[in-house]
Amino acid sequence: MQQNVLILDFGSQYTQLIARRVRELNIYCEIHPYNNPPKDISGFKATILSGSPFSVRAEDAPHPDLSEIRGKMPLLAVCYGAQYLAHFHGGKVEASETREYGRANLSVIKDAEVLFEDITENSQVWMSHSDTIKELPTNAVRLASTTDVLNAAYRIDGEETFAIQFHPEVYHTSDGKQLLENFLVKIAGVKQTWTPEAFVDMTVSELKEKIGDDKVVLGLSGGVDSTVAAVLLHKAIGKNLYCIFVNNGLLRKNEFESVLDQYKHMGLNVKGVDASARFLDALAGISEPEAKRKKIGNAFIEVFDDEAHQIQDVKFLAQGTIYPDVIESVSATGGPSATIKSHHNVGGLPDFMKLKIVEPLRSLFKDEVRRVGAELGIDKELLGRHPFPGPGLAIRILGDVTAEKVRILQEVDAIFINGLKEWMLYDKVWQAGAILLPVNSVGVMGDERTYEKVVALRAVESTDGMTADWVPLPHEFLQKTSNAIINRVKGVNRVVYDISSKPPATIEWE
């Protein structure tokens, strides 16, 4: 039986990183909002309390009931969680007199504490809080300090409850993974059995139970997520899976034909549907990014509804939704987080469609999806494909979308992506693409003045899309790519390179 770890989310931007670090230890975990925990926690072996943008001193501060958790299973309270245990259980939390944000070093580690085994004195940690714990809660023992934070870590006598003022889940905490392993494996005794193989076995079993003999229609995109979802479903229900690949007119150059060709040898039942005119008509005159996404989402639903009616007794619509899609569209936990942007495949279906949704990858990050795909034997080249947005080139064309703008961007994108492959740079980049800007610039070609479009090139490195840094591509490559675009793509006379990171920017421009 799978051993689970419960993560209670107080709205921290880092909560999903906690889940990633736990999973990297081959331990399964689930995130639930602090105000809506699972009714039955008997299947959980340990609990982690996340950080939060709130102050425990505020009137509207999250105030969870931990009576079924504390003292009954191992508990690790992170940042806000540590302050919460102190503030409401005999300690004192006050506003910090000094800035407590960024790198710090553990200056005191209490000897013989399992939580800090194999963690050295002066180990770097990451602080991110405006309040500080002035007095420890009842029966607490200090475990570690930093130069500015006296109570950086503590435990409660008589129970397996630990609290830390820093964030072990972020990259800048050098021994964060070791601390989490100490807590989960050595203290809580959680078995490290959650592997890609275990995920496949568990998911296939769940899909069989959920779907039974019913039929499923799945929208393929040619990307990693929908392909892995399709192979998982095929493994579970075989011929009852009907795959549809829609040409929305917003794909990369020649992608409709090449994607259909790559699926021929995978044993999947795939039907290609050219609905490009339908999508371009729906987008006519629409410039606002969210409006474009919603138009595309509605068009997808209409196409699937049309196709589903041609399959007798289909009951489910499958989607390749993954965790970052859910997180950015709406709080992944129902907790206090903000919507960044909507995704065309998140948010359910209208009432007129009687199909139920099945999303086998909904809880996975992109790198986890790739590992599952490798376990399923999917071709490495396909698994290595860069992510491509569901709305396609529509959100890389700033402003309204027309067939001519799509043509221009397809040509630019093809030169850029093919160039990355030729220069052996493709696999060093997590995601790349071109953006058509809604401005013209003055140029000169030969002896003639031009007034044509500007395109931006974007290449980022990331692990899961939650954060991303721009890639410093070689200057010679950028120079040759820019020259090729301007010389070969009619309508473009200027190329720029995007050097912003996420945050504060997003990977896509819309």
Short mmCIF file of C-alpha atoms in Angstrom, two decimals:
data_model
loop_
_atom_site.label_atom_id
_atom_site.label_comp_id
_atom_site.label_asym_id
_atom_site.label_seq_id
_atom_site.Cartn_x
_atom_site.Cartn_y
_atom_site.Cartn_z
CA MET A 1 0.00 0.00 0.00
CA GLN A 2 1.29 3.50 -0.91
CA GLN A 3 2.51 5.48 2.10
CA ASN A 4 1.45 9.10 1.88
CA VAL A 5 2.73 12.39 3.26
CA LEU A 6 0.21 15.18 3.89
CA ILE A 7 1.23 18.76 3.06
CA LEU A 8 -1.11 21.41 4.46
CA ASP A 9 -0.98 24.51 2.27
CA PHE A 10 -1.23 27.96 3.85
CA GLY A 11 -0.87 29.72 0.49
CA SER A 12 2.91 29.82 0.19
CA GLN A 13 4.51 30.27 -3.24
CA TYR A 14 6.86 27.44 -2.21
CA THR A 15 4.28 24.79 -1.28
CA GLN A 16 4.57 23.00 -4.62
CA LEU A 17 8.35 22.94 -4.19
CA ILE A 18 7.89 21.03 -0.94
CA ALA A 19 5.93 18.42 -2.88
CA ARG A 20 8.66 18.23 -5.53
CA ARG A 21 11.40 17.70 -2.96
CA VAL A 22 9.39 15.00 -1.21
CA ARG A 23 8.79 13.20 -4.50
CA GLU A 24 12.48 13.40 -5.36
CA LEU A 25 12.94 11.21 -2.29
CA ASN A 26 10.62 8.64 -3.94
CA ILE A 27 7.91 9.42 -1.41
CA TYR A 28 4.33 10.14 -2.44
CA CYS A 29 2.68 13.27 -1.04
CA GLU A 30 -0.56 15.16 -1.39
CA ILE A 31 -1.19 18.89 -0.97
CA HIS A 32 -4.43 19.92 0.74
CA PRO A 33 -5.61 23.38 1.87
CA TYR A 34 -5.23 24.06 5.56
CA ASN A 35 -8.96 24.77 5.79
CA ASN A 36 -10.06 21.61 3.98
CA PRO A 37 -7.83 18.71 5.03
CA PRO A 38 -8.70 15.10 4.16
CA LYS A 39 -11.53 13.71 6.26
CA ASP A 40 -9.61 10.47 6.72
CA ILE A 41 -5.92 10.91 7.54
CA SER A 42 -5.30 7.31 8.56
CA GLY A 43 -3.36 6.69 5.34
CA PHE A 44 -0.81 9.42 6.05
CA LYS A 45 2.47 8.70 7.79
CA ALA A 46 3.59 12.31 8.35
CA THR A 47 2.45 15.92 7.90
CA ILE A 48 4.28 19.04 6.72
CA LEU A 49 2.91 22.54 7.34
CA SER A 50 3.84 25.02 4.59
CA GLY A 51 4.83 28.65 4.76
CA SER A 52 2.35 31.44 4.09
CA PRO A 53 2.10 35.10 2.96
CA PHE A 54 0.02 35.70 6.13
CA SER A 55 1.26 36.77 9.53
CA VAL A 56 0.18 34.61 12.48
CA ARG A 57 -0.54 37.89 14.28
CA ALA A 58 -3.17 38.97 11.74
CA GLU A 59 -6.88 38.59 12.49
CA ASP A 60 -7.45 36.62 9.29
CA ALA A 61 -4.41 34.35 9.76
CA PRO A 62 -4.90 30.69 8.80
CA HIS A 63 -5.86 28.80 11.96
CA PRO A 64 -6.02 25.05 11.29
CA ASP A 65 -7.24 22.39 13.67
CA LEU A 66 -4.26 20.10 14.24
CA SER A 67 -5.87 17.97 16.94
CA GLU A 68 -5.92 14.88 14.70
CA ILE A 69 -2.31 15.40 13.61
CA ARG A 70 -0.12 16.86 16.33
CA GLY A 71 1.18 14.20 18.69
CA LYS A 72 -0.44 11.45 16.61
CA MET A 73 2.00 11.44 13.68
CA PRO A 74 5.36 13.11 12.92
CA LEU A 75 4.88 16.78 12.10
CA LEU A 76 7.29 19.23 10.42
CA ALA A 77 6.26 22.88 10.55
CA VAL A 78 7.96 25.15 8.00
CA CYS A 79 8.20 28.97 8.40
CA TYR A 80 4.58 30.05 8.98
CA GLY A 81 3.90 26.59 10.42
CA ALA A 82 6.73 27.08 12.94
CA GLN A 83 5.39 30.50 13.88
CA TYR A 84 1.87 29.12 14.15
CA LEU A 85 2.90 26.44 16.64
CA ALA A 86 4.73 29.06 18.70
CA HIS A 87 2.10 31.81 18.60
CA PHE A 88 -0.89 29.66 19.54
CA HIS A 89 0.84 27.29 21.96
CA GLY A 90 2.58 29.32 24.62
CA GLY A 91 5.29 31.09 22.63
CA LYS A 92 5.60 34.61 21.25
CA VAL A 93 5.87 35.84 17.64
CA GLU A 94 6.66 39.47 16.84
CA ALA A 95 7.55 41.56 13.82
CA SER A 96 11.25 41.20 13.00
CA GLU A 97 13.58 44.04 13.98
CA THR A 98 16.01 43.04 11.23
CA ARG A 99 15.40 41.85 7.70
CA GLU A 100 14.99 38.05 7.60
CA TYR A 101 14.92 37.32 3.89
CA GLY A 102 17.51 35.50 1.80
CA ARG A 103 20.57 33.43 2.62
CA ALA A 104 21.60 32.66 6.19
CA ASN A 105 23.78 30.06 7.91
CA LEU A 106 22.93 27.71 10.75
CA SER A 107 25.30 28.77 13.53
CA VAL A 108 24.12 26.34 16.19
CA ILE A 109 22.98 22.77 15.63
CA LYS A 110 22.08 20.79 18.72
CA ASP A 111 24.11 17.58 18.88
CA ALA A 112 22.54 14.16 18.36
CA GLU A 113 19.31 15.47 16.80
CA VAL A 114 18.09 13.17 14.02
CA LEU A 115 16.57 16.09 12.10
CA PHE A 116 20.06 17.54 11.53
CA GLU A 117 22.00 14.33 10.93
CA ASP A 118 24.62 14.76 8.17
CA ILE A 119 24.02 18.52 8.10
CA THR A 120 27.12 20.53 8.90
CA GLU A 121 27.56 23.58 11.09
CA ASN A 122 27.14 26.81 9.04
CA SER A 123 25.01 25.03 6.43
CA GLN A 124 23.29 27.62 4.20
CA VAL A 125 19.51 28.06 4.54
CA TRP A 126 16.94 30.37 2.91
CA MET A 127 14.83 32.71 5.05
CA SER A 128 11.63 34.40 3.85
CA HIS A 129 9.57 35.98 6.62
CA SER A 130 8.81 39.32 8.29
CA ASP A 131 7.87 37.89 11.71
CA THR A 132 10.19 36.07 14.07
CA ILE A 133 9.75 33.66 16.98
CA LYS A 134 10.78 35.54 20.14
CA GLU A 135 9.78 32.83 22.61
CA LEU A 136 9.41 29.10 21.96
CA PRO A 137 6.12 27.32 22.58
CA THR A 138 5.49 25.19 25.68
CA ASN A 139 7.83 22.21 26.08
CA ALA A 140 9.97 23.27 23.11
CA VAL A 141 13.72 22.73 22.79
CA ARG A 142 15.82 24.93 20.51
CA LEU A 143 17.73 22.96 17.83
CA ALA A 144 19.35 25.61 15.65
CA SER A 145 19.96 29.33 15.24
CA THR A 146 21.40 31.74 12.70
CA THR A 147 23.16 35.04 13.26
CA ASP A 148 19.88 36.97 13.15
CA VAL A 149 17.35 34.28 14.08
CA LEU A 150 17.75 32.75 17.53
CA ASN A 151 14.95 30.22 17.15
CA ALA A 152 15.65 28.91 13.64
CA ALA A 153 14.57 25.36 14.56
CA TYR A 154 13.02 23.61 17.52
CA ARG A 155 11.24 20.43 18.57
CA ILE A 156 8.49 19.70 21.09
CA ASP A 157 9.36 17.37 23.95
CA GLY A 158 7.24 14.25 24.20
CA GLU A 159 6.07 14.23 20.56
CA GLU A 160 7.58 13.96 17.08
CA THR A 161 6.87 17.60 16.27
CA PHE A 162 9.62 19.68 14.66
CA ALA A 163 9.61 23.26 13.43
CA ILE A 164 12.02 25.26 11.25
CA GLN A 165 11.98 28.97 10.46
CA PHE A 166 13.72 28.49 7.07
CA HIS A 167 12.62 26.84 3.80
CA PRO A 168 14.22 23.42 3.16
CA GLU A 169 12.42 23.07 -0.16
CA VAL A 170 14.20 25.87 -2.04
CA TYR A 171 17.43 25.44 -3.97
CA HIS A 172 19.34 27.92 -1.78
CA THR A 173 18.97 25.75 1.33
CA SER A 174 22.01 23.58 0.73
CA ASP A 175 20.99 20.62 2.91
CA GLY A 176 17.23 21.01 2.56
CA LYS A 177 16.76 17.66 0.85
CA GLN A 178 18.82 15.97 3.57
CA LEU A 179 16.67 17.56 6.28
CA LEU A 180 13.46 16.40 4.60
CA GLU A 181 14.90 12.91 4.23
CA ASN A 182 15.90 12.89 7.91
CA PHE A 183 12.36 13.85 8.92
CA LEU A 184 10.44 11.61 6.54
CA VAL A 185 12.64 8.51 6.44
CA LYS A 186 14.54 8.46 9.74
CA ILE A 187 11.92 10.03 12.02
CA ALA A 188 8.60 9.22 10.34
CA GLY A 189 9.72 5.90 8.87
CA VAL A 190 8.13 6.56 5.47
CA LYS A 191 9.21 4.03 2.84
CA GLN A 192 10.75 5.40 -0.37
CA THR A 193 8.62 3.39 -2.79
CA TRP A 194 7.05 6.07 -5.03
CA THR A 195 8.85 5.58 -8.35
CA PRO A 196 7.80 6.05 -12.00
CA GLU A 197 7.13 2.30 -12.10
CA ALA A 198 4.94 2.56 -8.99
CA PHE A 199 3.09 5.56 -10.47
CA VAL A 200 2.39 3.66 -13.69
CA ASP A 201 1.10 0.61 -11.83
CA MET A 202 -1.05 2.70 -9.48
CA THR A 203 -2.44 4.94 -12.24
CA VAL A 204 -3.24 2.09 -14.66
CA SER A 205 -5.06 0.30 -11.84
CA GLU A 206 -7.03 3.45 -10.94
CA LEU A 207 -7.91 4.11 -14.60
CA LYS A 208 -9.19 0.57 -15.04
CA GLU A 209 -11.36 0.92 -11.96
CA LYS A 210 -12.64 4.39 -12.88
CA ILE A 211 -13.31 3.79 -16.59
CA GLY A 212 -14.19 0.10 -16.70
CA ASP A 213 -15.44 -0.83 -20.18
CA ASP A 214 -16.40 2.73 -21.10
CA LYS A 215 -14.88 4.64 -24.01
CA VAL A 216 -12.53 7.61 -23.70
CA VAL A 217 -11.76 10.36 -26.21
CA LEU A 218 -8.39 12.09 -25.79
CA GLY A 219 -7.07 15.22 -27.39
CA LEU A 220 -3.49 14.67 -28.53
CA SER A 221 -1.20 17.64 -29.09
CA GLY A 222 1.99 15.86 -30.13
CA GLY A 223 3.65 17.00 -26.93
CA VAL A 224 4.99 15.05 -23.97
CA ASP A 225 2.00 15.43 -21.65
CA SER A 226 -0.81 14.27 -23.92
CA THR A 227 1.37 11.49 -25.36
CA VAL A 228 2.22 10.06 -21.92
CA ALA A 229 -1.44 10.39 -20.91
CA ALA A 230 -2.44 8.49 -24.07
CA VAL A 231 0.00 5.64 -23.50
CA LEU A 232 -1.09 5.30 -19.86
CA LEU A 233 -4.73 5.16 -20.92
CA HIS A 234 -3.96 2.73 -23.75
CA LYS A 235 -2.20 0.49 -21.23
CA ALA A 236 -5.33 0.60 -19.05
CA ILE A 237 -8.21 0.39 -21.54
CA GLY A 238 -6.69 -0.54 -24.92
CA LYS A 239 -9.00 -0.16 -27.91
CA ASN A 240 -11.54 1.85 -25.89
CA LEU A 241 -9.24 4.88 -26.19
CA TYR A 242 -9.98 7.15 -29.15
CA CYS A 243 -7.30 9.80 -29.78
CA ILE A 244 -8.00 12.98 -31.72
CA PHE A 245 -5.31 15.33 -32.94
CA VAL A 246 -6.76 18.71 -33.88
CA ASN A 247 -5.10 21.12 -36.27
CA ASN A 248 -6.18 24.41 -34.75
CA GLY A 249 -4.28 26.40 -37.36
CA LEU A 250 -1.91 27.57 -34.63
CA LEU A 251 0.62 24.74 -34.70
CA ARG A 252 4.25 24.95 -35.70
CA LYS A 253 5.12 24.70 -39.38
CA ASN A 254 4.17 21.27 -40.83
CA GLU A 255 3.43 19.98 -37.32
CA PHE A 256 0.00 18.50 -38.12
CA GLU A 257 1.44 16.07 -40.65
CA SER A 258 4.60 15.24 -38.67
CA VAL A 259 2.72 14.54 -35.44
CA LEU A 260 0.26 12.21 -37.15
CA ASP A 261 3.21 10.37 -38.68
CA GLN A 262 4.99 9.89 -35.34
CA TYR A 263 1.92 8.26 -33.80
CA LYS A 264 1.58 5.65 -36.57
CA HIS A 265 4.07 3.32 -34.89
CA MET A 266 2.83 3.67 -31.29
CA GLY A 267 -0.24 1.43 -31.55
CA LEU A 268 -2.62 4.29 -30.72
CA ASN A 269 -5.94 4.85 -32.45
CA VAL A 270 -5.48 8.43 -33.71
CA LYS A 271 -7.72 10.55 -35.94
CA GLY A 272 -6.50 13.85 -37.41
CA VAL A 273 -9.05 16.69 -37.59
CA ASP A 274 -8.27 19.88 -39.52
CA ALA A 275 -10.27 22.61 -37.74
CA SER A 276 -7.90 25.47 -38.50
CA ALA A 277 -10.54 27.63 -40.18
CA ARG A 278 -12.87 27.19 -37.20
CA PHE A 279 -10.25 28.42 -34.73
CA LEU A 280 -9.06 31.34 -36.83
CA ASP A 281 -12.68 32.47 -37.33
CA ALA A 282 -13.28 32.28 -33.57
CA LEU A 283 -10.18 34.43 -32.92
CA ALA A 284 -10.99 37.10 -35.49
CA GLY A 285 -10.61 40.57 -33.93
CA ILE A 286 -9.75 39.21 -30.46
CA SER A 287 -6.64 40.81 -28.90
CA GLU A 288 -6.91 40.38 -25.12
CA PRO A 289 -4.85 37.35 -23.95
CA GLU A 290 -7.43 35.81 -21.63
CA ALA A 291 -10.17 36.30 -24.23
CA LYS A 292 -8.02 34.48 -26.81
CA ARG A 293 -7.41 31.58 -24.43
CA LYS A 294 -11.11 31.27 -23.70
CA LYS A 295 -12.04 31.39 -27.40
CA ILE A 296 -9.55 28.62 -28.10
CA GLY A 297 -10.80 26.60 -25.13
CA ASN A 298 -14.39 26.90 -26.34
CA ALA A 299 -13.40 25.91 -29.87
CA PHE A 300 -11.59 22.83 -28.54
CA ILE A 301 -14.70 21.85 -26.62
CA GLU A 302 -16.88 22.27 -29.73
CA VAL A 303 -14.51 20.16 -31.84
CA PHE A 304 -14.37 17.42 -29.21
CA ASP A 305 -18.12 17.51 -28.85
CA ASP A 306 -18.51 17.04 -32.62
CA GLU A 307 -15.98 14.20 -32.69
CA ALA A 308 -17.27 12.54 -29.53
CA HIS A 309 -20.74 12.30 -31.07
CA GLN A 310 -19.22 10.19 -33.83
CA ILE A 311 -18.01 7.64 -31.28
CA GLN A 312 -20.83 5.55 -29.91
CA ASP A 313 -21.25 5.55 -26.12
CA VAL A 314 -18.12 7.59 -25.29
CA LYS A 315 -18.23 8.56 -21.60
CA PHE A 316 -14.92 10.30 -20.81
CA LEU A 317 -12.76 13.12 -22.17
CA ALA A 318 -9.09 12.61 -21.25
CA GLN A 319 -6.63 15.50 -21.04
CA GLY A 320 -2.89 15.81 -20.51
CA THR A 321 -3.28 18.41 -17.76
CA ILE A 322 -0.26 18.62 -15.46
CA TYR A 323 0.31 20.31 -12.12
CA PRO A 324 1.72 23.69 -13.32
CA ASP A 325 -1.39 24.12 -15.54
CA VAL A 326 -3.62 23.66 -12.51
CA ILE A 327 -1.51 25.82 -10.21
CA GLU A 328 -1.46 28.78 -12.64
CA SER A 329 -5.16 28.56 -13.50
CA VAL A 330 -6.50 28.31 -9.97
CA SER A 331 -5.15 27.39 -6.58
CA ALA A 332 -4.10 23.74 -6.78
CA THR A 333 -5.44 23.20 -3.31
CA GLY A 334 -8.43 25.51 -3.04
CA GLY A 335 -6.28 27.59 -0.74
CA PRO A 336 -5.48 31.31 -0.77
CA SER A 337 -3.51 31.71 -3.99
CA ALA A 338 -3.96 33.91 -7.03
CA THR A 339 -4.79 33.02 -10.63
CA ILE A 340 -1.91 33.89 -13.00
CA LYS A 341 -3.56 32.82 -16.27
CA SER A 342 -6.14 30.35 -17.45
CA HIS A 343 -5.29 27.20 -19.40
CA HIS A 344 -7.53 25.91 -22.16
CA ASN A 345 -7.59 22.41 -20.65
CA VAL A 346 -8.33 23.42 -17.05
CA GLY A 347 -11.71 24.27 -15.61
CA GLY A 348 -14.11 21.56 -16.68
CA LEU A 349 -16.66 21.20 -19.44
CA PRO A 350 -20.01 22.91 -20.09
CA ASP A 351 -23.20 21.16 -19.03
CA PHE A 352 -24.21 20.30 -22.59
CA MET A 353 -21.26 17.91 -22.82
CA LYS A 354 -22.08 14.81 -20.86
CA LEU A 355 -18.47 13.62 -20.82
CA LYS A 356 -16.61 13.15 -17.55
CA ILE A 357 -12.99 14.29 -17.36
CA VAL A 358 -10.05 11.99 -16.69
CA GLU A 359 -6.60 13.53 -16.15
CA PRO A 360 -4.01 10.87 -15.29
CA LEU A 361 -1.11 13.35 -15.05
CA ARG A 362 -2.85 16.10 -13.07
CA SER A 363 -0.60 15.67 -10.02
CA LEU A 364 2.73 15.54 -11.90
CA PHE A 365 5.33 18.15 -12.79
CA LYS A 366 6.86 18.14 -16.28
CA ASP A 367 10.07 16.35 -15.32
CA GLU A 368 8.02 13.67 -13.54
CA VAL A 369 5.92 13.20 -16.68
CA ARG A 370 9.11 12.60 -18.68
CA ARG A 371 10.31 9.98 -16.18
CA VAL A 372 6.95 8.22 -16.38
CA GLY A 373 7.15 8.35 -20.18
CA ALA A 374 10.58 6.73 -20.09
CA GLU A 375 9.16 3.99 -17.85
CA LEU A 376 6.45 3.43 -20.48
CA GLY A 377 9.09 3.04 -23.21
CA ILE A 378 8.19 6.18 -25.15
CA ASP A 379 10.84 7.36 -27.64
CA LYS A 380 13.50 9.64 -26.08
CA GLU A 381 13.24 12.20 -28.86
CA LEU A 382 9.52 12.64 -28.25
CA LEU A 383 10.03 12.86 -24.47
CA GLY A 384 12.69 15.50 -25.05
CA ARG A 385 10.36 17.81 -26.97
CA HIS A 386 10.06 21.28 -25.56
CA PRO A 387 6.75 22.21 -23.95
CA PHE A 388 4.40 23.98 -26.35
CA PRO A 389 1.39 25.98 -25.13
CA GLY A 390 -2.06 24.48 -25.64
CA PRO A 391 -3.36 27.65 -27.34
CA GLY A 392 -0.42 27.36 -29.72
CA LEU A 393 0.94 30.34 -31.61
CA ALA A 394 -2.14 32.43 -30.73
CA ILE A 395 -0.52 33.48 -27.45
CA ARG A 396 2.78 34.13 -29.20
CA ILE A 397 1.08 36.60 -31.53
CA LEU A 398 0.49 39.69 -29.44
CA GLY A 399 -2.76 41.34 -30.46
CA ASP A 400 -5.27 39.90 -32.90
CA VAL A 401 -4.55 36.68 -34.80
CA THR A 402 -4.73 36.39 -38.57
CA ALA A 403 -3.68 33.70 -41.03
CA GLU A 404 -0.89 35.95 -42.35
CA LYS A 405 0.51 36.55 -38.85
CA VAL A 406 0.44 32.81 -38.20
CA ARG A 407 2.34 32.21 -41.44
CA ILE A 408 5.01 34.74 -40.49
CA LEU A 409 5.45 33.30 -37.00
CA GLN A 410 5.54 29.70 -38.25
CA GLU A 411 8.41 30.59 -40.58
CA VAL A 412 10.31 32.45 -37.84
CA ASP A 413 9.74 29.67 -35.31
CA ALA A 414 10.94 26.99 -37.73
CA ILE A 415 14.21 28.83 -38.38
CA PHE A 416 14.79 29.32 -34.64
CA ILE A 417 13.95 25.76 -33.51
CA ASN A 418 15.76 24.06 -36.39
CA GLY A 419 18.75 26.26 -35.69
CA LEU A 420 18.82 25.18 -32.05
CA LYS A 421 18.86 21.56 -33.19
CA GLU A 422 21.59 22.14 -35.79
CA TRP A 423 23.78 23.91 -33.22
CA MET A 424 23.18 21.11 -30.65
CA LEU A 425 21.48 23.62 -28.34
CA TYR A 426 17.95 22.19 -28.35
CA ASP A 427 18.49 19.77 -25.45
CA LYS A 428 20.20 22.48 -23.39
CA VAL A 429 17.03 24.58 -23.47
CA TRP A 430 13.83 23.73 -21.59
CA GLN A 431 11.51 25.75 -23.85
CA ALA A 432 12.02 28.03 -26.81
CA GLY A 433 9.87 29.93 -29.25
CA ALA A 434 9.31 33.15 -31.16
CA ILE A 435 6.85 35.94 -30.42
CA LEU A 436 5.35 38.25 -33.05
CA LEU A 437 5.11 41.75 -31.60
CA PRO A 438 2.27 44.16 -32.41
CA VAL A 439 4.68 46.84 -33.62
CA ASN A 440 6.46 47.71 -36.84
CA SER A 441 9.95 49.13 -37.04
CA VAL A 442 11.83 51.07 -39.68
CA GLY A 443 14.53 49.18 -41.55
CA VAL A 444 16.48 49.30 -44.75
CA MET A 445 16.93 46.52 -47.31
CA GLY A 446 19.10 47.40 -50.25
CA ASP A 447 18.33 51.03 -50.98
CA GLU A 448 14.71 50.79 -49.83
CA ARG A 449 13.15 51.81 -46.55
CA THR A 450 11.06 49.10 -44.87
CA TYR A 451 8.43 49.29 -42.15
CA GLU A 452 7.85 45.73 -41.04
CA LYS A 453 7.23 43.42 -38.08
CA VAL A 454 9.43 42.81 -35.04
CA VAL A 455 9.85 39.33 -33.56
CA ALA A 456 11.26 38.35 -30.18
CA LEU A 457 13.10 35.08 -29.57
CA ARG A 458 12.73 33.38 -26.16
CA ALA A 459 14.71 30.47 -24.69
CA VAL A 460 14.56 29.47 -21.02
CA GLU A 461 15.94 26.82 -18.72
CA SER A 462 13.74 25.29 -16.03
CA THR A 463 12.80 21.98 -14.41
CA ASP A 464 9.04 22.30 -14.11
CA GLY A 465 7.94 25.67 -15.50
CA MET A 466 7.25 27.14 -12.05
CA THR A 467 10.41 29.24 -12.30
CA ALA A 468 12.68 29.82 -15.31
CA ASP A 469 15.86 31.66 -16.29
CA TRP A 470 16.67 32.97 -19.76
CA VAL A 471 19.39 31.06 -21.59
CA PRO A 472 22.48 33.00 -22.76
CA LEU A 473 22.58 31.52 -26.25
CA PRO A 474 25.86 32.02 -28.15
CA HIS A 475 26.10 35.42 -29.80
CA GLU A 476 27.14 33.87 -33.11
CA PHE A 477 24.05 31.65 -33.09
CA LEU A 478 21.76 34.62 -32.36
CA GLN A 479 23.44 36.64 -35.09
CA LYS A 480 23.06 33.93 -37.73
CA THR A 481 19.47 33.19 -36.65
CA SER A 482 18.54 36.87 -36.83
CA ASN A 483 20.06 37.21 -40.30
CA ALA A 484 18.26 34.08 -41.52
CA ILE A 485 14.90 35.29 -40.22
CA ILE A 486 15.19 38.77 -41.71
CA ASN A 487 16.45 37.48 -45.07
CA ARG A 488 14.01 34.58 -45.44
CA VAL A 489 10.77 35.68 -43.74
CA LYS A 490 8.89 38.29 -45.70
CA GLY A 491 7.36 40.88 -43.37
CA VAL A 492 10.04 40.86 -40.62
CA ASN A 493 12.91 43.34 -40.44
CA ARG A 494 13.96 43.23 -36.76
CA VAL A 495 14.75 40.45 -34.24
CA VAL A 496 15.19 40.92 -30.47
CA TYR A 497 16.07 38.44 -27.70
CA ASP A 498 14.07 38.20 -24.45
CA ILE A 499 16.36 38.18 -21.37
CA SER A 500 13.70 38.23 -18.62
CA SER A 501 13.25 35.42 -16.09
CA LYS A 502 10.20 33.90 -14.38
CA PRO A 503 9.35 35.49 -12.01
CA PRO A 504 8.71 38.35 -12.59
CA ALA A 505 7.92 37.56 -16.25
CA THR A 506 6.14 34.41 -17.39
CA ILE A 507 7.64 32.02 -19.95
CA GLU A 508 5.03 32.95 -22.53
CA TRP A 509 4.28 36.59 -23.24
CA GLU A 510 0.52 36.06 -22.96
#
